[in-house]
JSON list of C-alpha atoms in Angstrom, two decimals:
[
{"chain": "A", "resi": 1, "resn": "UNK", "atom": "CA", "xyz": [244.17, 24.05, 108.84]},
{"chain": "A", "resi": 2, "resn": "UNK", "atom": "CA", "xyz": [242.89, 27.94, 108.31]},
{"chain": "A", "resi": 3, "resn": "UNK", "atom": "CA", "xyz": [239.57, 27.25, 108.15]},
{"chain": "A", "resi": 4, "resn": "UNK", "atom": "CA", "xyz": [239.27, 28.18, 104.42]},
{"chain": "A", "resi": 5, "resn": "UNK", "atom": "CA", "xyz": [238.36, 25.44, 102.54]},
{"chain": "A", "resi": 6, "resn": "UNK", "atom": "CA", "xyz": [238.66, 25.15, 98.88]},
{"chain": "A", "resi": 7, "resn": "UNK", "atom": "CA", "xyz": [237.74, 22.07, 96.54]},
{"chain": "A", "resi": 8, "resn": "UNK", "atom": "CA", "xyz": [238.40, 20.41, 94.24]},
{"chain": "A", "resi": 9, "resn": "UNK", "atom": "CA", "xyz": [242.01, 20.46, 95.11]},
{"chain": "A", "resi": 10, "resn": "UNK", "atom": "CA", "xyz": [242.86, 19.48, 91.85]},
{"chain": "A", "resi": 11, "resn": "UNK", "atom": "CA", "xyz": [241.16, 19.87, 88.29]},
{"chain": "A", "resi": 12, "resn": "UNK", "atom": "CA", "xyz": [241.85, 18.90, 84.65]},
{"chain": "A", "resi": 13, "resn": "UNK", "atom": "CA", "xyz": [239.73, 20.92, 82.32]},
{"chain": "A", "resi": 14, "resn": "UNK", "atom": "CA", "xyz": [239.33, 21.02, 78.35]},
{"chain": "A", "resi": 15, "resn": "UNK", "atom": "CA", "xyz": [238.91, 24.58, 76.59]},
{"chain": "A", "resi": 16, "resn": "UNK", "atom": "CA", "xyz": [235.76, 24.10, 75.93]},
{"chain": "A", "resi": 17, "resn": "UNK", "atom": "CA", "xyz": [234.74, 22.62, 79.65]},
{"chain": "A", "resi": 18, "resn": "UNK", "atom": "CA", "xyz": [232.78, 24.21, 82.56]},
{"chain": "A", "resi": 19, "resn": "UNK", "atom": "CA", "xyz": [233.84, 23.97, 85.50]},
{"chain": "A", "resi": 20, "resn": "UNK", "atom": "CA", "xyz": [233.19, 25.55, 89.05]},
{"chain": "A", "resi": 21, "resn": "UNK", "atom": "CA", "xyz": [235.98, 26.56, 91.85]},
{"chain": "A", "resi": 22, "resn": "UNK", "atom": "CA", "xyz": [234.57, 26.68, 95.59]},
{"chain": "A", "resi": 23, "resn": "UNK", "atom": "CA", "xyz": [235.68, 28.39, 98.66]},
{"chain": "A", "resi": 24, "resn": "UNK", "atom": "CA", "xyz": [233.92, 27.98, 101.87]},
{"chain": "A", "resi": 25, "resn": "UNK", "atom": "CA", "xyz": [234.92, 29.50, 105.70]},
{"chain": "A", "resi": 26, "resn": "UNK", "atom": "CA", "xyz": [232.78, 29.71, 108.58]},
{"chain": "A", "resi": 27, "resn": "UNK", "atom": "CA", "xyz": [235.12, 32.06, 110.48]},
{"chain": "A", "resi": 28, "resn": "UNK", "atom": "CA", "xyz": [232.77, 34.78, 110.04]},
{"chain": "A", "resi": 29, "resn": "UNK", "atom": "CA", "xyz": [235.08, 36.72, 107.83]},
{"chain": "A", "resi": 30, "resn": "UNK", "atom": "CA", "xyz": [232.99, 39.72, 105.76]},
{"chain": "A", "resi": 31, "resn": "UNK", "atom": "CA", "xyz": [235.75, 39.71, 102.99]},
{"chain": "A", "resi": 32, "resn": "UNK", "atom": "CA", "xyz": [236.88, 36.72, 100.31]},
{"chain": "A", "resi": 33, "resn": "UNK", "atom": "CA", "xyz": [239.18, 36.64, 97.78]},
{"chain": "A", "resi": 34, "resn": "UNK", "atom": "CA", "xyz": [240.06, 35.11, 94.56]},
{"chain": "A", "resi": 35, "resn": "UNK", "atom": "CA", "xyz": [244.03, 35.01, 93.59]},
{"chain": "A", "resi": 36, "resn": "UNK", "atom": "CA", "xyz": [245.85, 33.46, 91.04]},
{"chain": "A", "resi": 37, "resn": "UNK", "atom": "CA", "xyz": [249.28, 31.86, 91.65]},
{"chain": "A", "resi": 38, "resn": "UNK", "atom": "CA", "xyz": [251.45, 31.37, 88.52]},
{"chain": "A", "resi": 39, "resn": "UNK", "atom": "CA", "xyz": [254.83, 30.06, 88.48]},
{"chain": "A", "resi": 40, "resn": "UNK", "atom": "CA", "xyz": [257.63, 33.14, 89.14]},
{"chain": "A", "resi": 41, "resn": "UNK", "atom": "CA", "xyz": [254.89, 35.58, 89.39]},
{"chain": "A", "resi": 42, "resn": "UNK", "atom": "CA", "xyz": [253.14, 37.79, 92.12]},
{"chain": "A", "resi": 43, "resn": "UNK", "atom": "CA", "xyz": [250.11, 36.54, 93.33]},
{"chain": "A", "resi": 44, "resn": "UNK", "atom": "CA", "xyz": [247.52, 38.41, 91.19]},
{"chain": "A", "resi": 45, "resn": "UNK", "atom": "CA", "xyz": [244.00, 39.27, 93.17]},
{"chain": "A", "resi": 46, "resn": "UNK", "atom": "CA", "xyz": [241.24, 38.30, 90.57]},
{"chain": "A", "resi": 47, "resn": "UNK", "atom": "CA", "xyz": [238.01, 39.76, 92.68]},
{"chain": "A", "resi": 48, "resn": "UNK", "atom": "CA", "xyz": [236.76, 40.92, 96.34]},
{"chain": "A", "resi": 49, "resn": "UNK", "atom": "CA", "xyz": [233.72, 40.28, 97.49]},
{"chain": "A", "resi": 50, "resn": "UNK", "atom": "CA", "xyz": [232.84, 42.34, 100.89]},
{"chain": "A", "resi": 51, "resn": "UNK", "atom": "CA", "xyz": [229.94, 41.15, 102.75]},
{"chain": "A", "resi": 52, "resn": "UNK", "atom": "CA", "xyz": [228.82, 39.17, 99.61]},
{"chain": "A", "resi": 53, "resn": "UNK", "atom": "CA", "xyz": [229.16, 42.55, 97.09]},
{"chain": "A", "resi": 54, "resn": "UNK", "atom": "CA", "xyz": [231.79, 42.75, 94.59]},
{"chain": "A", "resi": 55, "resn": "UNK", "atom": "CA", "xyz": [234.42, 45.62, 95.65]},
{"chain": "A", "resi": 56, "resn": "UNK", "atom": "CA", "xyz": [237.01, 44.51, 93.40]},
{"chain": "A", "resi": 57, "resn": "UNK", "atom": "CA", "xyz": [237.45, 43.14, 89.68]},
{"chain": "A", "resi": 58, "resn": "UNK", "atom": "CA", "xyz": [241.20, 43.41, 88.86]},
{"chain": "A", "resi": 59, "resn": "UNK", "atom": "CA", "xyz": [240.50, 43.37, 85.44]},
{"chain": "A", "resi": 60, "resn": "UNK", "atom": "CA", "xyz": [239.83, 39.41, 84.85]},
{"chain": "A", "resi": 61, "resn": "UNK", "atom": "CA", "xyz": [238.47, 38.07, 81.72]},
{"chain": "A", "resi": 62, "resn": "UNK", "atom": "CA", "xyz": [235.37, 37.22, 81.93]},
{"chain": "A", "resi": 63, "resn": "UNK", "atom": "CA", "xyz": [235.57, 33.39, 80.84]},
{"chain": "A", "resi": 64, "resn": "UNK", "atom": "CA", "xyz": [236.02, 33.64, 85.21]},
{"chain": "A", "resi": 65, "resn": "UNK", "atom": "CA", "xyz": [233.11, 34.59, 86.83]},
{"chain": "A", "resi": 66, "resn": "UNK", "atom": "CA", "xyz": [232.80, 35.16, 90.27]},
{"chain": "A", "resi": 67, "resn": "UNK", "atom": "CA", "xyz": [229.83, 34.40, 92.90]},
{"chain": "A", "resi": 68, "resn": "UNK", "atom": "CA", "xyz": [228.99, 35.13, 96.11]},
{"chain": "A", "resi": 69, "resn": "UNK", "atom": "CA", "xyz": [225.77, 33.75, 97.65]},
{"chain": "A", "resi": 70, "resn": "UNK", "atom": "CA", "xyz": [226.55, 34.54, 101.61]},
{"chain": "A", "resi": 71, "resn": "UNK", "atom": "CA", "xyz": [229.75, 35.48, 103.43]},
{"chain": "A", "resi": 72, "resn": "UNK", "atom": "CA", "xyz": [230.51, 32.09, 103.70]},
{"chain": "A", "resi": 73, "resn": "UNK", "atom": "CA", "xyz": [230.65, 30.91, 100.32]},
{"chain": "A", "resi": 74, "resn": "UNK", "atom": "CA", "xyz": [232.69, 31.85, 97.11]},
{"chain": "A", "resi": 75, "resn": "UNK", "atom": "CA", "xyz": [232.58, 30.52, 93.92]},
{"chain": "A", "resi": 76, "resn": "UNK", "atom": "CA", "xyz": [234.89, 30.98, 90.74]},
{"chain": "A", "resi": 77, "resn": "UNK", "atom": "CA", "xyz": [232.74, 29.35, 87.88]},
{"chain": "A", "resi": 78, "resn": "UNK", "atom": "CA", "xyz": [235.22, 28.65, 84.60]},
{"chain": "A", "resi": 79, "resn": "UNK", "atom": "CA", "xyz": [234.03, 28.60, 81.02]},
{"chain": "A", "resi": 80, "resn": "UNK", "atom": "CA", "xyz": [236.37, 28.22, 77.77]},
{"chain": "A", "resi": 81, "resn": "UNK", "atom": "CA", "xyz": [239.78, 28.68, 79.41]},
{"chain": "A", "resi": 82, "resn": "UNK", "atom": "CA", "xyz": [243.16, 29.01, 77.93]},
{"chain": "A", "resi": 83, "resn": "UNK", "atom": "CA", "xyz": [246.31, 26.95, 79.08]},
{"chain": "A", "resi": 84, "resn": "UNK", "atom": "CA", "xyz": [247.87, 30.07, 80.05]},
{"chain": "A", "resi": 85, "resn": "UNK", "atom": "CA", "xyz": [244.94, 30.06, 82.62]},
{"chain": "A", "resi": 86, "resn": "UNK", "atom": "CA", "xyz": [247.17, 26.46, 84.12]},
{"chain": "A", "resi": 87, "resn": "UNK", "atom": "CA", "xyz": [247.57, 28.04, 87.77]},
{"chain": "A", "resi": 88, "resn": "UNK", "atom": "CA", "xyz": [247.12, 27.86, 91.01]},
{"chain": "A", "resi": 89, "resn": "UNK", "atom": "CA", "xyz": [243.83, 29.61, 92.18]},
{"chain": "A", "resi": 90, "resn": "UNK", "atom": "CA", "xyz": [243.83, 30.70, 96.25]},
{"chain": "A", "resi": 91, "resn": "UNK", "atom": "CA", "xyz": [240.66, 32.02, 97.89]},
{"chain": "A", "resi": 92, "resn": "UNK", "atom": "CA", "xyz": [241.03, 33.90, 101.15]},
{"chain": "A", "resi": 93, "resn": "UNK", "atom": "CA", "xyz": [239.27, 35.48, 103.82]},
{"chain": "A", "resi": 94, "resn": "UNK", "atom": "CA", "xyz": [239.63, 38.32, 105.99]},
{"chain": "A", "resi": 95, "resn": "UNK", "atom": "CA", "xyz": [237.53, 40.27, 108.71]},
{"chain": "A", "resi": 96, "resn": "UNK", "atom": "CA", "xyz": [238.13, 44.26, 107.83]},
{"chain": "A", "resi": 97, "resn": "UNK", "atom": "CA", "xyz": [237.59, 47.21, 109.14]},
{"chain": "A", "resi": 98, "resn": "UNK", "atom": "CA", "xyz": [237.80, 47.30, 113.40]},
{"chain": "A", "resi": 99, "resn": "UNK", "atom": "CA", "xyz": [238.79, 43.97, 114.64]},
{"chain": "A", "resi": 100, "resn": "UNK", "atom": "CA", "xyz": [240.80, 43.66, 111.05]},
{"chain": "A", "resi": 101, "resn": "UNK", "atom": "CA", "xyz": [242.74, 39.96, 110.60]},
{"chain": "A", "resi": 102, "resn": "UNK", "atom": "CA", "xyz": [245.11, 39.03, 108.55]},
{"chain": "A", "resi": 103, "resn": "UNK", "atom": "CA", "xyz": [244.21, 37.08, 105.02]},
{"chain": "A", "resi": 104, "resn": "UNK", "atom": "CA", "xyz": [243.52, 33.35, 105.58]},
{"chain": "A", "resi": 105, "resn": "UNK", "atom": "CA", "xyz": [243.95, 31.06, 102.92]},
{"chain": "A", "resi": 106, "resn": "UNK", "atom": "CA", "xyz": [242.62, 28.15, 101.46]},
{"chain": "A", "resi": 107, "resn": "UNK", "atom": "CA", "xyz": [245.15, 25.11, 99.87]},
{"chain": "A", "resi": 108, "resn": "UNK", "atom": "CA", "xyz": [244.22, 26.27, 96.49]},
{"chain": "A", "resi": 109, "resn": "UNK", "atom": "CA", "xyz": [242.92, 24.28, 93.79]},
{"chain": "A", "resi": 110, "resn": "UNK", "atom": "CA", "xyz": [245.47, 23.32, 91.09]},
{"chain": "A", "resi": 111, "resn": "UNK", "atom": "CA", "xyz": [244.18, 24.01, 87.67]},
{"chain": "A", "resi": 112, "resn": "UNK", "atom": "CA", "xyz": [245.31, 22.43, 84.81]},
{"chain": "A", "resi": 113, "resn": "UNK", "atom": "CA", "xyz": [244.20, 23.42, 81.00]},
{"chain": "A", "resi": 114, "resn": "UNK", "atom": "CA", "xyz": [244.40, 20.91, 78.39]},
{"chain": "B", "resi": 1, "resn": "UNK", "atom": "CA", "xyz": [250.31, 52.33, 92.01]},
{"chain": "B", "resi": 2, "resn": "UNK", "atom": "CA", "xyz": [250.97, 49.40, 94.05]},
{"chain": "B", "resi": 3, "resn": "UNK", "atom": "CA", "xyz": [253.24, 47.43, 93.70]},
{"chain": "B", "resi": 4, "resn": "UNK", "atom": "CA", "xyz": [255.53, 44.62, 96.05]},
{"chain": "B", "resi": 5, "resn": "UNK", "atom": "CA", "xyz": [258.55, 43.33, 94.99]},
{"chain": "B", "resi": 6, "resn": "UNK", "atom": "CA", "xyz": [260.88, 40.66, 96.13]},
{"chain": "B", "resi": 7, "resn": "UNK", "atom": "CA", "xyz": [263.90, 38.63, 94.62]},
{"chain": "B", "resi": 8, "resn": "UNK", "atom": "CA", "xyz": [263.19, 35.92, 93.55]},
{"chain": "B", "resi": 9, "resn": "UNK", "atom": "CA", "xyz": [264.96, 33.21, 95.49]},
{"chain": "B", "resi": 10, "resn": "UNK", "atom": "CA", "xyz": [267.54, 32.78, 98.38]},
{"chain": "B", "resi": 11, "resn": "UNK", "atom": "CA", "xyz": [269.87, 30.00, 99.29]},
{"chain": "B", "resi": 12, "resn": "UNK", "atom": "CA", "xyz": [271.34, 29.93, 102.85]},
{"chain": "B", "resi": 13, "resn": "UNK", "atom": "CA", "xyz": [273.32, 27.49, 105.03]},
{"chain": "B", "resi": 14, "resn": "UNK", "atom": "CA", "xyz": [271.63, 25.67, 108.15]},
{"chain": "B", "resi": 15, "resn": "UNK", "atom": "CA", "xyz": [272.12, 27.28, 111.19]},
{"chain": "B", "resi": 16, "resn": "UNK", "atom": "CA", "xyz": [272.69, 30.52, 109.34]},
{"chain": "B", "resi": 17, "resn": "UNK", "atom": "CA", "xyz": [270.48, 33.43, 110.01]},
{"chain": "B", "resi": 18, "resn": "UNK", "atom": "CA", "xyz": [267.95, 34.17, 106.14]},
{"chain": "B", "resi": 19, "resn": "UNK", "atom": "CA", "xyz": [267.11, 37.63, 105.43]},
{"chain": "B", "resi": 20, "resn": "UNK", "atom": "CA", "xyz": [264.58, 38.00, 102.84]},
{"chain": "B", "resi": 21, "resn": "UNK", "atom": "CA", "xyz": [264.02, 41.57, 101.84]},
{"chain": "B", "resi": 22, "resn": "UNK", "atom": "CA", "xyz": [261.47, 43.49, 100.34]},
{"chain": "B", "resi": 23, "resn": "UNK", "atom": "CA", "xyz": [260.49, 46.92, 98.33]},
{"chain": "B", "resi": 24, "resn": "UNK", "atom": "CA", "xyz": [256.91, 48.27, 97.76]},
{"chain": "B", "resi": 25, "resn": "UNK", "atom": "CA", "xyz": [255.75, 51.32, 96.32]},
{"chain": "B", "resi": 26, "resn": "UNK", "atom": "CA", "xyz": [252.58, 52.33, 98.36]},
{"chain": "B", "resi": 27, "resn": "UNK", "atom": "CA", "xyz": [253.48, 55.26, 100.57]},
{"chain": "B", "resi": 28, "resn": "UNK", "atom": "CA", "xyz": [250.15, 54.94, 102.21]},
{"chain": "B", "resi": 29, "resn": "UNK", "atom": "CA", "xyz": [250.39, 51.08, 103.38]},
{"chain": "B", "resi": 30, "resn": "UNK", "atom": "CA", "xyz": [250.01, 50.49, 106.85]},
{"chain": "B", "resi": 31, "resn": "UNK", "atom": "CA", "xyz": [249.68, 46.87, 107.24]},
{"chain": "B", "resi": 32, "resn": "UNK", "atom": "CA", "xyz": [252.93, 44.65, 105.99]},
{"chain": "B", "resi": 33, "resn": "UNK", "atom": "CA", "xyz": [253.10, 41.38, 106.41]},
{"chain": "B", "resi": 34, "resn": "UNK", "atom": "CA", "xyz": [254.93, 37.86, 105.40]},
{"chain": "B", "resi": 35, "resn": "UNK", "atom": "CA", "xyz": [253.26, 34.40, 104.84]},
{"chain": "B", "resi": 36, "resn": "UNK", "atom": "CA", "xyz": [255.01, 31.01, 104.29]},
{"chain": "B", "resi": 37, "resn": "UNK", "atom": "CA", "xyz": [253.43, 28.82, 101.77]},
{"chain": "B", "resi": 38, "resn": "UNK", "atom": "CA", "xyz": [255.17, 25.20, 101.98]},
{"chain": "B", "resi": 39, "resn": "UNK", "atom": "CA", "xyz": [254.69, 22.69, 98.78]},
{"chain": "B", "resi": 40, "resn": "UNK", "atom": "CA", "xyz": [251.29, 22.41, 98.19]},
{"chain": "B", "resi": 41, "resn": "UNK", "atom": "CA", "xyz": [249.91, 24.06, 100.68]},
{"chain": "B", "resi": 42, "resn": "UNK", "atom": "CA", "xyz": [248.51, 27.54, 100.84]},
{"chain": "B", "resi": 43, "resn": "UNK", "atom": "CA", "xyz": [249.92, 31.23, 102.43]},
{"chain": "B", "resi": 44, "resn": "UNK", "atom": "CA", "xyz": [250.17, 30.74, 106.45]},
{"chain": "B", "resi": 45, "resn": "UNK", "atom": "CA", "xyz": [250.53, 34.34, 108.08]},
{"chain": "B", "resi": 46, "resn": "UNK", "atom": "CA", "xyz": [254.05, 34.57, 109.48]},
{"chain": "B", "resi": 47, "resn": "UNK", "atom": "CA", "xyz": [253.97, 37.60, 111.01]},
{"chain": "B", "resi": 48, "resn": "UNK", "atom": "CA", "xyz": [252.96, 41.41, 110.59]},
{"chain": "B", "resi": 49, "resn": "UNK", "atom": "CA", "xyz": [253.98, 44.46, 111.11]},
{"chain": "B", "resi": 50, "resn": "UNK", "atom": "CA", "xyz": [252.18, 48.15, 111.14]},
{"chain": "B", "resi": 51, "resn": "UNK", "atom": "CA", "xyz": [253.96, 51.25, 109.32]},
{"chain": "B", "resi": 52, "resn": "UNK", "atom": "CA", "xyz": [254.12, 53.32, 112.90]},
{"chain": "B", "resi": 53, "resn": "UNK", "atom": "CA", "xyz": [256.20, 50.50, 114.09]},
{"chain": "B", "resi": 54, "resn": "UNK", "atom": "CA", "xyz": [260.31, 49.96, 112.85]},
{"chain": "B", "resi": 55, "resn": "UNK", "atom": "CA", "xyz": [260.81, 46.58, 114.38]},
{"chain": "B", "resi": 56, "resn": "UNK", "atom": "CA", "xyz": [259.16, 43.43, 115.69]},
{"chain": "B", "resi": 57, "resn": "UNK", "atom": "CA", "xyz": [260.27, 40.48, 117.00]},
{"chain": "B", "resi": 58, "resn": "UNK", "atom": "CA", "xyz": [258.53, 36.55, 117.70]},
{"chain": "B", "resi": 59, "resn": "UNK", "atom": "CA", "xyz": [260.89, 34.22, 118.75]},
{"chain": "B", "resi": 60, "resn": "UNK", "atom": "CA", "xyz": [263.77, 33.72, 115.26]},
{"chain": "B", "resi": 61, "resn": "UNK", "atom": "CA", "xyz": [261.89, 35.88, 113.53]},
{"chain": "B", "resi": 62, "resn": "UNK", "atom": "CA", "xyz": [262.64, 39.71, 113.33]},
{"chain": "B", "resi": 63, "resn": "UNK", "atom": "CA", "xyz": [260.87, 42.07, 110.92]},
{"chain": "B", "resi": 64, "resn": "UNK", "atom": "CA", "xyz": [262.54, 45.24, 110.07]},
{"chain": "B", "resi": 65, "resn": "UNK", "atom": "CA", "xyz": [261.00, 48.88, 108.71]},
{"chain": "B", "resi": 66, "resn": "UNK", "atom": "CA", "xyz": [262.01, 51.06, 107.00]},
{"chain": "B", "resi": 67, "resn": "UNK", "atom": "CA", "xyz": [259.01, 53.54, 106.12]},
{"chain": "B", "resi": 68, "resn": "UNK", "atom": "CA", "xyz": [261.15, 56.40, 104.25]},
{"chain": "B", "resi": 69, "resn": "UNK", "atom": "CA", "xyz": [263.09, 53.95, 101.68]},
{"chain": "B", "resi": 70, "resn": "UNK", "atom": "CA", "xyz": [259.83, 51.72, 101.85]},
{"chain": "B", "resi": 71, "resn": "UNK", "atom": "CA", "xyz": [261.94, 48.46, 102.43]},
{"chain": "B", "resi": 72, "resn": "UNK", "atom": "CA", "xyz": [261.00, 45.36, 104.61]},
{"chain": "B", "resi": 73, "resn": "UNK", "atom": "CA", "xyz": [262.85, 42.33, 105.76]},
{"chain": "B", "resi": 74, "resn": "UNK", "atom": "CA", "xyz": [261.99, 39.18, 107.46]},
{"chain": "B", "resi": 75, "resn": "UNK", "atom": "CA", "xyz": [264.74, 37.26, 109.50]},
{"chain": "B", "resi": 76, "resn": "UNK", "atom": "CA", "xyz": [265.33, 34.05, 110.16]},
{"chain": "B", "resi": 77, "resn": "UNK", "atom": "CA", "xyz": [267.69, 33.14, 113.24]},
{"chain": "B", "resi": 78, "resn": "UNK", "atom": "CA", "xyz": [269.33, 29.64, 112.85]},
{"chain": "B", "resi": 79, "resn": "UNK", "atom": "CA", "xyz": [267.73, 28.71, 109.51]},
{"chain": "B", "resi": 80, "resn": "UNK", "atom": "CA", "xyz": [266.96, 25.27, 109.85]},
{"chain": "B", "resi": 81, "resn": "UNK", "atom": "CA", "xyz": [265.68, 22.63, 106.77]},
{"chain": "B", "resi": 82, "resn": "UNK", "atom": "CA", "xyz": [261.95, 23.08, 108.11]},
{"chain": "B", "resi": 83, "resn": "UNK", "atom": "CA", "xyz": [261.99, 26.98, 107.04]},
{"chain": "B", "resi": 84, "resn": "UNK", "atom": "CA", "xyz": [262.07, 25.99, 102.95]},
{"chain": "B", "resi": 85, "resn": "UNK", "atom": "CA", "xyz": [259.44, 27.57, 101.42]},
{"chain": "B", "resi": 86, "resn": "UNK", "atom": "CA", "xyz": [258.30, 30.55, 99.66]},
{"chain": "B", "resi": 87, "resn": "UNK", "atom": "CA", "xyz": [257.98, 33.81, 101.04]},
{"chain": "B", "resi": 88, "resn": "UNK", "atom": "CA", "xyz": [255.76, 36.20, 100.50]},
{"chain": "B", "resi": 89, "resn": "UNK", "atom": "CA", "xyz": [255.68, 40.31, 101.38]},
{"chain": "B", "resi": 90, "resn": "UNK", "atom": "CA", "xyz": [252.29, 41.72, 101.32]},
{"chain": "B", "resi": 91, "resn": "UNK", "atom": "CA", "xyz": [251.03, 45.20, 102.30]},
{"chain": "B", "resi": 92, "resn": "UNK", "atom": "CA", "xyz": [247.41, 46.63, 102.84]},
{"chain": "B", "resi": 93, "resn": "UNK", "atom": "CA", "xyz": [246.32, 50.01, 103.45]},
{"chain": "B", "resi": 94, "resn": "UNK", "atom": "CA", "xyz": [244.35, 49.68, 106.56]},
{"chain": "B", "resi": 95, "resn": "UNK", "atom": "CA", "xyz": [242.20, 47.53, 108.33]},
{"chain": "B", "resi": 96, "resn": "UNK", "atom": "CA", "xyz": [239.08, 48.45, 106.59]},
{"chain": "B", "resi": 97, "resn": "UNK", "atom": "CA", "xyz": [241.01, 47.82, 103.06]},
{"chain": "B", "resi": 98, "resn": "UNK", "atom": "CA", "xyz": [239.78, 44.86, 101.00]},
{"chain": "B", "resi": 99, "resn": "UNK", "atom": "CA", "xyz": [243.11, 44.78, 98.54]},
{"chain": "B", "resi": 100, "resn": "UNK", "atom": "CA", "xyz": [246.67, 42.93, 99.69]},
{"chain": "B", "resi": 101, "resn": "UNK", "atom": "CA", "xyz": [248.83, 43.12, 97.15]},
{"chain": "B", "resi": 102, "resn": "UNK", "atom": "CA", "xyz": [251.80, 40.15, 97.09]},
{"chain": "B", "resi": 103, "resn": "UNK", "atom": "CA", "xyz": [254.91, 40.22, 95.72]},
{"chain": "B", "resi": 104, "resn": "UNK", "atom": "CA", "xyz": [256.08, 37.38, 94.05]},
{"chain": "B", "resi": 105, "resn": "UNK", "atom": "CA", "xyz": [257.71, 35.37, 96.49]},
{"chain": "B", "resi": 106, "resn": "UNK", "atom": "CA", "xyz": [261.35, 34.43, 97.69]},
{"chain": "B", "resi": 107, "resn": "UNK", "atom": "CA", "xyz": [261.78, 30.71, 97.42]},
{"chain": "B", "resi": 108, "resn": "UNK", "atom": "CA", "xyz": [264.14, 29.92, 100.68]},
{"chain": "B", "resi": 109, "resn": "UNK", "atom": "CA", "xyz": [266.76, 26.98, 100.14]},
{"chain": "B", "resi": 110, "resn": "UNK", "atom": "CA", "xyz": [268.87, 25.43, 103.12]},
{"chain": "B", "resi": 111, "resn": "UNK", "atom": "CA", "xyz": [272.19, 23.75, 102.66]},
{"chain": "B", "resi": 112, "resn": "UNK", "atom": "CA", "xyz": [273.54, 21.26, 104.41]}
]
């Protein structure tokens, strides 16, 4: 266990669904992150959120949207996906700056796109 | 830009030391590090290394620099089944850095 937390762990979605992702830690890491894991591909960052602001949007469509209430919580909400959007989705969390950590990461939720 | 790369898998014998290497293209990174991620699980931190250091060492694992040809390898003394996974080479700038950038991970066999 990392502390990171994600759920559901596993989700079956229609293109025309709405669905929500969420990542919780109560490590009292400032930084969380969004990845997406495809198969034979690097892990892509989707979005940072420092200290709940968005410092990072790595150019992801915006049928995934991103939220960030607190630094605790983080939240990928999904609207009219592709299959090519199947992956697995990691959130992570980090303290930065002095007293910097490593990423921790959650078990992902597998998506699947039907 | 940035950018980690890594082959793509690796296929060793037990008991046989693994060496899994990796390239990035970052002159400025100063934080490199490998995770593990086992089936279905997420990325565990391995280990980490900073860009002022050429070497580190934790028990059968030993992390090489090389800063000018921007190359890093992870080691694996006496490869044994329980090290199959995927391996990942990541690099950040510096501590106060949001971004690590992966590469796309070396799948580790063992043979028997």
């Amino acid at each position: 266990e990392t502390g990171v937390t994600q759920t559901p762990r596993h989700l079956v979605m229609g293109m025309t669904n709405k669905k929500s992702l969420k990542c919780e830690q109560h490590l009292g890491h400032n930084a969380m992150y969004w990845y997406k894991q495809s198969a034979k591909k690097p892990l892509e960052l989707m979005f940072v959120y420092n200290f709940k602001e968005q410092t990072e949007n790595n150019s992801v469509p915006s049928r995934f949207s991103p939220e960030c209430p607190n630094s605790s919580h983080l939240f990928l909400h999904l609207h009219t996906l592709q299959p090519e959007d199947s992956a697995l989705y990691l959130c992570a969390s980090r303290v930065t700056g002095a007293g910097s950590t490593e990423a921790f990461f959650g078990q992902g939720t597998r998506l699947t796109v039907v | 830009g940035e950018d980690v790369e890594q082959s793509l898998f690796l296929s060793v014998r037990e008991g046989d030391s693994s060496v899994i290497n990796c390239t990035y293209t970052d002159s400025s990174s100063t934080y490199l590090y490998w995770y593990k991620q086992e089936p279905g699980a997420g990325l565990q931190l391995l280990t980490y290394i900073f860009s002022n250091m050429d070497m580190k060492q934790d028990q059968r694992l030993t992390v090489l620099l090389n800063k000018k040809d921007k190359h890093l390898s992870l080691r694996i003394a006496d490869t044994q089944t329980g090290d199959s996974a995927i391996y990942f080479c990541a690099e950040s700038k510096d501590s106060s850095a949001s971004k690590i950038i992966f590469g796309s991970g070396t799948r580790l066999s063992i043979r028997p």
